PDB file of C-alpha atoms and ligand atoms in Angstrom:
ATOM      1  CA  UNK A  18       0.000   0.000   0.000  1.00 83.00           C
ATOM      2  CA  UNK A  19       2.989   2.677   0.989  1.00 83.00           C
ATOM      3  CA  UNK A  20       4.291   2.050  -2.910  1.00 88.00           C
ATOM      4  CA  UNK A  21       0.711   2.570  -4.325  1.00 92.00           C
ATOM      5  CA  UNK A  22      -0.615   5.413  -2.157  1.00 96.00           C
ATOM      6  CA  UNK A  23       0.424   8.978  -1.730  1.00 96.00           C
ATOM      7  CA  UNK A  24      -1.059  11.869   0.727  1.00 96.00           C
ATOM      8  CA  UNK A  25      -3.078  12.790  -2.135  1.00 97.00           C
ATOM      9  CA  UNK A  26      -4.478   9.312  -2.717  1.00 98.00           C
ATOM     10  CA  UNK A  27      -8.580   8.604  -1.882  1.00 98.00           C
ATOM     11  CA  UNK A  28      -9.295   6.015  -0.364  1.00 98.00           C
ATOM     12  CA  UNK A  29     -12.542   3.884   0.351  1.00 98.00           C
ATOM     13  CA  UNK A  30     -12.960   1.635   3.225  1.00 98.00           C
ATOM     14  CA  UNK A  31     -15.737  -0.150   4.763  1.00 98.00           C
ATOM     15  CA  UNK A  32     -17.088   0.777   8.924  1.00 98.00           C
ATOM     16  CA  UNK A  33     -16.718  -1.474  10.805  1.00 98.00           C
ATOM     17  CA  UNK A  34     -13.816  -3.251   9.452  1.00 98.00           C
ATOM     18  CA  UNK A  35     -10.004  -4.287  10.212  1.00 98.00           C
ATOM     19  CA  UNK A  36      -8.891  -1.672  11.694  1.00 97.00           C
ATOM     20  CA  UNK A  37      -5.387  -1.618  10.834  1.00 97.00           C
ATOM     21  CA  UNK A  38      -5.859  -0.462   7.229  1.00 98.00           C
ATOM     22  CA  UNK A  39      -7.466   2.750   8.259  1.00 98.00           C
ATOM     23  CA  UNK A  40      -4.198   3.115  10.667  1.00 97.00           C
ATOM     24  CA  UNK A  41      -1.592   2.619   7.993  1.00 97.00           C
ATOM     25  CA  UNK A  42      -3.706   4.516   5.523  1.00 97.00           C
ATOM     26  CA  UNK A  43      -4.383   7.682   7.845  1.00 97.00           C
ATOM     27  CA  UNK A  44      -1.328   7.887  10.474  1.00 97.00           C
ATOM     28  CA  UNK A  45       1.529   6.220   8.081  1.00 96.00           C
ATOM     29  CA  UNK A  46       0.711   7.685   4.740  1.00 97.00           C
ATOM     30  CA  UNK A  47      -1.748  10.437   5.525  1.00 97.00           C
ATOM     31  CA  UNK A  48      -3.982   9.798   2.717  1.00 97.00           C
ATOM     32  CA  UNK A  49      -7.823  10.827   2.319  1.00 97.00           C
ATOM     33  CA  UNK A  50     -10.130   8.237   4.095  1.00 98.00           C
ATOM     34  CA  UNK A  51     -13.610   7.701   3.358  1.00 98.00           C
ATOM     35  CA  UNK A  52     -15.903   5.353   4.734  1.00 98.00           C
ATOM     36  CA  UNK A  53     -18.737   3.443   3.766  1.00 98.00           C
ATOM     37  CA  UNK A  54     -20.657   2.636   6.292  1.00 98.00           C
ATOM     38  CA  UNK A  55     -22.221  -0.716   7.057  1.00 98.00           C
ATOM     39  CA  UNK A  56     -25.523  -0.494   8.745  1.00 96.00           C
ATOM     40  CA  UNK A  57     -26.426  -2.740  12.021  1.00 96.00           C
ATOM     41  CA  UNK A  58     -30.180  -2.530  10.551  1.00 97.00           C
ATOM     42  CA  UNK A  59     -28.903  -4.559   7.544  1.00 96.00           C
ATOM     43  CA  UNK A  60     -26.907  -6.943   9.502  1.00 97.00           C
ATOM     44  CA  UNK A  61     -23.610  -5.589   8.610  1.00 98.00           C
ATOM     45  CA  UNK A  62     -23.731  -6.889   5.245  1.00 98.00           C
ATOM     46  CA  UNK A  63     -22.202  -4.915   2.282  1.00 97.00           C
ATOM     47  CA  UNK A  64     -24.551  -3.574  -0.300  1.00 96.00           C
ATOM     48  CA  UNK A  65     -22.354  -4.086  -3.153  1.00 95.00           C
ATOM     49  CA  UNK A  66     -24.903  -1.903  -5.191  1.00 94.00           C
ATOM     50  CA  UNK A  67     -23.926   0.921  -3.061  1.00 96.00           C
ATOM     51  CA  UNK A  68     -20.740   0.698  -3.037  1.00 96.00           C
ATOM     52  CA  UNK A  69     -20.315   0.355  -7.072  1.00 95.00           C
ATOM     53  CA  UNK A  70     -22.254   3.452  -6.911  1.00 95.00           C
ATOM     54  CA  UNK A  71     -20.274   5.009  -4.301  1.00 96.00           C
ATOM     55  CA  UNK A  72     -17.245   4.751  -6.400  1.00 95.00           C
ATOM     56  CA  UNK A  73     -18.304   5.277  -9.820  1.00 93.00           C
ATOM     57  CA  UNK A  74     -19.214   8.779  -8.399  1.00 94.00           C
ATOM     58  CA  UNK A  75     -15.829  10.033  -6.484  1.00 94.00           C
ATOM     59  CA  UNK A  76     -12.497   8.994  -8.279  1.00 92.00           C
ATOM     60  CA  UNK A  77     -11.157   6.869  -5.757  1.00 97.00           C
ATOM     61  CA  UNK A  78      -7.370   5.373  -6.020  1.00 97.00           C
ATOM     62  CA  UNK A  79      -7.845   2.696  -4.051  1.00 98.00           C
ATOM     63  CA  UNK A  80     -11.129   0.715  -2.440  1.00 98.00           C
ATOM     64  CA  UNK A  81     -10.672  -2.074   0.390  1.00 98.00           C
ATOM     65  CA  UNK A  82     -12.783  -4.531   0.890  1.00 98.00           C
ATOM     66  CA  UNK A  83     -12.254  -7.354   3.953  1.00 98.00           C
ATOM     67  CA  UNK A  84     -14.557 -10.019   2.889  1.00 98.00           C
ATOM     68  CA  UNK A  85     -15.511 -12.093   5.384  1.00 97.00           C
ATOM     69  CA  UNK A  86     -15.359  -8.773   6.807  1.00 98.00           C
ATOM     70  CA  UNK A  87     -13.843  -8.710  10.064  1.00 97.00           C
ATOM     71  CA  UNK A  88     -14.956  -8.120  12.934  1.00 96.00           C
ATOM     72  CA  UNK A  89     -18.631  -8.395  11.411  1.00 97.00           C
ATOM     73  CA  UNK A  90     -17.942 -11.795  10.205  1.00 96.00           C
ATOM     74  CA  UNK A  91     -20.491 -10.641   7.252  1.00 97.00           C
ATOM     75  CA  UNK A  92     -19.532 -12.390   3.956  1.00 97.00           C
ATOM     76  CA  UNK A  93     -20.329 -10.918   0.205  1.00 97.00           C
ATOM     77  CA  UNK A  94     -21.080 -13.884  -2.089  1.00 97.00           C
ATOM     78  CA  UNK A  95     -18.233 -14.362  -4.935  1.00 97.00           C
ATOM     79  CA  UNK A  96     -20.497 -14.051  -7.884  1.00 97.00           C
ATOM     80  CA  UNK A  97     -22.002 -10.770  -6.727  1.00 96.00           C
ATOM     81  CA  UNK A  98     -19.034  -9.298  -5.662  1.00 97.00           C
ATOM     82  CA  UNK A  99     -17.353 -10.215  -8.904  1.00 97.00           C
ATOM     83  CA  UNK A 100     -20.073  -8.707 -11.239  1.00 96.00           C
ATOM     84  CA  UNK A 101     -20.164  -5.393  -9.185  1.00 95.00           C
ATOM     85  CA  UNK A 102     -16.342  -5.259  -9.309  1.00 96.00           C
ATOM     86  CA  UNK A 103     -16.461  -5.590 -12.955  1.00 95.00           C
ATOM     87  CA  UNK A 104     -18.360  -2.356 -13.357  1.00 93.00           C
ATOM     88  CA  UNK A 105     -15.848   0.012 -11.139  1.00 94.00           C
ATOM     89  CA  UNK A 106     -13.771   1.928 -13.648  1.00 93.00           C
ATOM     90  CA  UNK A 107      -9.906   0.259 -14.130  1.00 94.00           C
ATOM     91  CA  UNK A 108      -8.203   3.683 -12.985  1.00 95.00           C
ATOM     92  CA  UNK A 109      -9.501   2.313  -9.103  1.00 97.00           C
ATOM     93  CA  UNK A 110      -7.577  -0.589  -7.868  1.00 97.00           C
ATOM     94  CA  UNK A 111     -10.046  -2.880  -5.403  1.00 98.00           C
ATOM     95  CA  UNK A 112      -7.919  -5.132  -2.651  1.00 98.00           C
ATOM     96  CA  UNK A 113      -9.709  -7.675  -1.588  1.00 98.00           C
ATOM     97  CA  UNK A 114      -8.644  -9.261   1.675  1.00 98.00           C
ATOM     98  CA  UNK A 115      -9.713 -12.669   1.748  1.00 97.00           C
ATOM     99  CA  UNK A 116      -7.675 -13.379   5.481  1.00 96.00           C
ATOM    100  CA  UNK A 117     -11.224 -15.182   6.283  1.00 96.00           C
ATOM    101  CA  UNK A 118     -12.182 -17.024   3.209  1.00 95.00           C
ATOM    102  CA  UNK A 119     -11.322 -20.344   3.863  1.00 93.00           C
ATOM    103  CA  UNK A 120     -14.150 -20.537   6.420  1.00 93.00           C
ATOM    104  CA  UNK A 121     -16.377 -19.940   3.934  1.00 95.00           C
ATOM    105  CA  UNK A 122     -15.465 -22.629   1.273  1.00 91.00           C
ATOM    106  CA  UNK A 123     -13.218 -23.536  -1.161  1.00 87.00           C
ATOM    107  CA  UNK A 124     -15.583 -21.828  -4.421  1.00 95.00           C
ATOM    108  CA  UNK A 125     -15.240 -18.448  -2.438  1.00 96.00           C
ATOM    109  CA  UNK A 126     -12.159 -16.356  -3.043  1.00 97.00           C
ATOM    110  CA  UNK A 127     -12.025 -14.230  -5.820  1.00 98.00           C
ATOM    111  CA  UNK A 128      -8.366 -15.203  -6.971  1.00 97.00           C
ATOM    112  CA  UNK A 129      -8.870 -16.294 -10.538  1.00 97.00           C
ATOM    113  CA  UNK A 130     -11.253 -13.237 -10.847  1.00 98.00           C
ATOM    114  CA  UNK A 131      -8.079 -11.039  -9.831  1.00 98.00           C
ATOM    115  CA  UNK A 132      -5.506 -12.423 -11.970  1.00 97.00           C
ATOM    116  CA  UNK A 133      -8.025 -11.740 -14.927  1.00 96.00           C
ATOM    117  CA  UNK A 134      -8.303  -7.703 -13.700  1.00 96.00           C
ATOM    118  CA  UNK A 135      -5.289  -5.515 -13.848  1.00 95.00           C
ATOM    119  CA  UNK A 136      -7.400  -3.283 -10.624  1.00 97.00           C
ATOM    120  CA  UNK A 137      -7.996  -6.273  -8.657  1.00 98.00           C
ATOM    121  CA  UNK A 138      -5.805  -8.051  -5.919  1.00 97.00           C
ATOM    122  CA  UNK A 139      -6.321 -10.673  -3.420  1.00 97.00           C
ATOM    123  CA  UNK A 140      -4.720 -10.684   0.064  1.00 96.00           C
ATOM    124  CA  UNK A 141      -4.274 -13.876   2.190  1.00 94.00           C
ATOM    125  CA  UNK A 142      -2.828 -14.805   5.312  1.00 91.00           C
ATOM    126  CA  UNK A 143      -1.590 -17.973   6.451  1.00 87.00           C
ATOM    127  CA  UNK A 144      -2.076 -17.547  10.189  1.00 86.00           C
ATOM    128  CA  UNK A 145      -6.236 -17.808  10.310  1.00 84.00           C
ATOM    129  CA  UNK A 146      -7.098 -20.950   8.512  1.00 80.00           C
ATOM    130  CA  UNK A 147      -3.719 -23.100   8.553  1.00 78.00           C
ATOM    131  CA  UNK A 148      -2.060 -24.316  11.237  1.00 67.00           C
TER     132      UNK A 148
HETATM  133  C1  PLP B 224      -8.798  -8.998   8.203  1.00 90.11           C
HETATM  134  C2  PLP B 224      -7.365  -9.235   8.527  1.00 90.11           C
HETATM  135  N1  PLP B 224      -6.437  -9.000   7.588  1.00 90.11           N
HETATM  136  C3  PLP B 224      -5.128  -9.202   7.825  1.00 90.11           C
HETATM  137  C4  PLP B 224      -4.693  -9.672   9.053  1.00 90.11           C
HETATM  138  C5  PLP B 224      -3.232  -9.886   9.251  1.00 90.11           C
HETATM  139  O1  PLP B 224      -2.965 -11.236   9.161  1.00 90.11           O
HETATM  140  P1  PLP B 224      -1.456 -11.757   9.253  1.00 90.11           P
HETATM  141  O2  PLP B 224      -0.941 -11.312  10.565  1.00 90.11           O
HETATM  142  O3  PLP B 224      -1.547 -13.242   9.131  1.00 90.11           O
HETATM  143  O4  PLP B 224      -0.725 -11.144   8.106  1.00 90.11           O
HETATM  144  C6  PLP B 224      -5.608  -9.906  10.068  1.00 90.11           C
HETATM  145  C7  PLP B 224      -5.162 -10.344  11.388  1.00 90.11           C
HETATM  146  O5  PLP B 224      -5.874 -10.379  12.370  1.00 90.11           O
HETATM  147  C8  PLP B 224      -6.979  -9.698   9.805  1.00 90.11           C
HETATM  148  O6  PLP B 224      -7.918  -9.918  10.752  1.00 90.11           O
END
């Protein structure tokens, strides 16, 4: 992210979510945070509608998305994620961390649908799921 982002770069993140990336993104680089917030009414889960909207209207340098989001535990389906994704213009990159996925199910990260969008990347850790 510190190679990608300057203090000039917007940025989209979801509330409530990890809250490291709002950390490195506001006290390490400085950049311009915005938020979309996640309502309790709607269970936390992300209206992927909205946020296609959302960022077809500001020009945003980078959105991230933790799906399972954490500490919600909400989880966007891969099929609807990946058709919103493919509307959002190719000048914003989308990272996708997918730290949780492997609770889901094997069918449920969006890896091949990253490697076929310049925009897109996945992020994985090895310290949730494998032991
Ligand atoms: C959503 C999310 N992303 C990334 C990480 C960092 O994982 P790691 O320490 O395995 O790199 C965590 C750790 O709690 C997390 O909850």
């Amino acid at each position: 992210l510190t190679r990608w982002l300057t203090r000039l770069s917007r940025v989209l993140i979801l509330d409530p979510m990890y809250c490291e990336y709002a950390y490195v993104l506001e006290r390490v680089i400085g950049c311009q945070v915005a938020r979309l917030q996640l309502s309790r009414e709607k269970s936390f889960d992300l209206d992927v509608e909205r946020l296609v909207e959302r960022v077809r209207a500001t020009r945003y340098d980078l959105v991230i998305i933790v799906n399972p989001n954490s500490p919600t535990g909400r989880h966007a389906p891969r099929v609807e994620l990946e058709a919103a994704l493919a509307a959002i213009p190719t000048r914003t990159r989308v990272w996708i961390d997918e730290t949780y996925v492997d609770f889901i199910g094997s069918d449920a990260s969006l890896e091949r649908f990253a490697a076929s969008r310049r925009n897109v990347v996945v992020c994985k850790s090895m310290s949730k799921a494998m032991r």
